[in-house]
Amino acid sequence: MSTQSGEHTSSYRLELLPTVPAFHRRALRDKQFRKGQLVYYGPHPEFYGIGEVKRVNGPNVAVDFRGTGAFDVHEEIMDQRYLIRIPKEKMDKL
């Protein structure tokens, strides 16, 4: 959702998601993404928001962010090293 001043706000509490750089060990391990999983852009969660995995093609993952982040992106294809699964302990708080 956007405000009248042009700033983008999200109904998700994206500040609760830990920042994980693309080449950090946490970003490189356990990358078995599946359709329907909720993920976020690790380096800057607020940029893209929270998205649902739509397709996986090798190292590339199509994610539907539904405009939940500051960039207002709806669908993006990203290298999987930039994506982080939403931690289970954070799901209820978001």
XYZ file of N, CA, C and O in Angstrom, residues 7-55:
196
model
N 5.489 7.458 -0.226
C 6.207 6.445 0.543
C 5.379 5.174 0.576
O 4.164 5.207 0.641
N 6.065 4.052 0.554
C 5.389 2.756 0.578
C 5.437 2.182 1.992
O 6.482 2.188 2.629
N 4.310 1.734 2.466
C 4.267 1.064 3.756
C 3.703 -0.330 3.537
O 3.003 -0.580 2.567
N 4.015 -1.223 4.444
C 3.570 -2.603 4.319
C 2.781 -2.990 5.559
O 3.049 -2.501 6.650
N 1.816 -3.877 5.371
C 1.080 -4.377 6.523
C 1.897 -5.413 7.288
O 1.549 -5.793 8.387
N 3.015 -5.862 6.692
C 3.907 -6.806 7.360
C 4.928 -6.048 8.193
O 5.383 -4.972 7.820
N 5.352 -6.638 9.270
C 6.395 -6.056 10.119
C 7.747 -6.551 9.622
O 8.378 -7.402 10.229
N 8.186 -6.009 8.507
C 9.405 -6.457 7.840
C 10.650 -6.224 8.673
O 11.661 -6.908 8.490
N 10.600 -5.291 9.602
C 11.762 -5.030 10.463
C 12.077 -6.215 11.375
O 13.178 -6.300 11.917
N 11.152 -7.148 11.523
C 11.387 -8.339 12.344
C 12.207 -9.406 11.621
O 12.711 -10.329 12.253
N 12.331 -9.277 10.307
C 13.079 -10.270 9.531
C 14.568 -9.958 9.591
O 14.976 -8.823 9.331
N 15.392 -10.942 9.923
C 16.841 -10.695 9.987
C 17.423 -10.443 8.598
O 17.035 -11.081 7.623
N 18.347 -9.498 8.518
C 19.059 -9.228 7.269
C 20.114 -10.310 7.066
O 20.882 -10.602 7.974
N 20.108 -10.920 5.871
C 21.065 -11.985 5.560
C 21.694 -11.673 4.206
O 21.033 -11.771 3.179
N 22.972 -11.257 4.176
C 23.640 -10.969 2.898
C 23.674 -12.191 1.988
O 23.673 -13.334 2.463
N 23.736 -11.959 0.692
C 23.641 -13.038 -0.294
C 24.706 -14.114 -0.147
O 24.434 -15.279 -0.414
N 25.900 -13.786 0.280
C 26.952 -14.793 0.354
C 27.230 -15.247 1.786
O 28.195 -15.947 2.041
N 26.375 -14.891 2.696
C 26.471 -15.344 4.080
C 26.161 -16.843 4.116
O 25.394 -17.348 3.300
N 26.737 -17.574 5.078
C 26.514 -19.030 5.118
C 25.042 -19.383 5.229
O 24.595 -20.394 4.711
N 24.253 -18.562 5.907
C 22.821 -18.834 6.039
C 22.100 -18.701 4.697
O 21.106 -19.370 4.445
N 22.607 -17.836 3.825
C 21.994 -17.651 2.512
C 22.365 -18.777 1.554
O 21.662 -19.020 0.587
N 23.458 -19.471 1.834
C 23.932 -20.506 0.917
C 23.476 -21.914 1.284
O 23.535 -22.817 0.458
N 23.029 -22.122 2.505
C 22.665 -23.475 2.934
C 21.165 -23.749 2.754
O 20.352 -22.837 2.695
N 20.847 -25.025 2.663
C 19.455 -25.485 2.677
C 18.573 -24.738 1.676
O 17.624 -24.074 2.053
N 18.891 -24.842 0.406
C 18.160 -24.107 -0.622
C 17.213 -25.001 -1.424
O 17.239 -25.007 -2.642
N 16.385 -25.729 -0.763
C 15.392 -26.558 -1.429
C 14.050 -25.833 -1.428
O 13.141 -26.175 -0.687
N 13.944 -24.777 -2.249
C 12.687 -24.034 -2.308
C 11.628 -24.840 -3.045
O 11.913 -25.542 -4.006
N 10.402 -24.712 -2.579
C 9.269 -25.394 -3.194
C 8.141 -24.396 -3.425
O 8.020 -23.401 -2.698
N 7.330 -24.680 -4.403
C 6.175 -23.841 -4.705
C 5.324 -23.675 -3.441
O 5.067 -24.635 -2.721
N 4.937 -22.431 -3.173
C 4.082 -22.140 -2.028
C 4.812 -21.675 -0.783
O 4.191 -21.145 0.134
N 6.135 -21.853 -0.721
C 6.887 -21.406 0.453
C 6.909 -19.883 0.522
O 6.933 -19.207 -0.513
N 6.942 -19.345 1.729
C 7.083 -17.907 1.922
C 8.546 -17.568 2.137
O 9.229 -18.217 2.938
N 9.015 -16.575 1.407
C 10.419 -16.175 1.440
C 10.515 -14.655 1.462
O 9.524 -13.953 1.264
N 11.741 -14.168 1.685
C 11.998 -12.738 1.577
C 13.383 -12.512 0.999
O 14.206 -13.418 0.956
N 13.634 -11.294 0.535
C 14.913 -10.901 -0.027
C 15.858 -10.629 1.137
O 15.718 -9.635 1.845
N 16.801 -11.523 1.369
C 17.658 -11.487 2.546
C 18.444 -10.219 2.791
O 18.460 -9.723 3.910
N 19.108 -9.643 1.759
C 19.934 -8.458 2.028
C 19.154 -7.250 2.553
O 19.660 -6.492 3.351
N 17.918 -7.074 2.094
C 17.094 -5.933 2.517
C 15.618 -6.343 2.492
O 14.931 -6.102 1.496
N 15.109 -6.948 3.571
C 13.730 -7.432 3.590
C 12.694 -6.380 3.200
O 11.705 -6.689 2.542
N 12.949 -5.122 3.561
C 11.965 -4.065 3.292
C 11.853 -3.722 1.805
O 10.844 -3.173 1.372
N 12.853 -4.041 0.985
C 12.804 -3.706 -0.431
C 11.708 -4.462 -1.176
O 10.933 -3.874 -1.905
N 11.672 -5.777 -1.033
C 10.716 -6.602 -1.773
C 9.551 -7.087 -0.920
O 8.521 -7.470 -1.444
N 9.716 -7.131 0.385
C 8.665 -7.621 1.259
C 8.695 -9.134 1.353
O 9.732 -9.769 1.211
N 7.529 -9.708 1.558
C 7.384 -11.155 1.707
C 6.726 -11.698 0.445
O 5.761 -11.118 -0.051
N 7.256 -12.816 -0.056
C 6.709 -13.382 -1.280
C 6.499 -14.877 -1.202
O 7.018 -15.557 -0.325
N 5.716 -15.363 -2.150
C 5.415 -16.792 -2.264
C 6.134 -17.355 -3.479
O 6.062 -16.772 -4.569
N 6.833 -18.461 -3.290
C 7.529 -19.121 -4.400
C 6.493 -19.655 -5.386
O 5.578 -20.380 -5.013
N 6.650 -19.262 -6.653
C 5.741 -19.710 -7.708
C 6.361 -20.797 -8.579
O 5.695 -21.733 -8.981
N 7.667 -20.634 -8.913
C 8.363 -21.612 -9.751
C 9.828 -21.648 -9.362
O 10.397 -20.643 -8.963
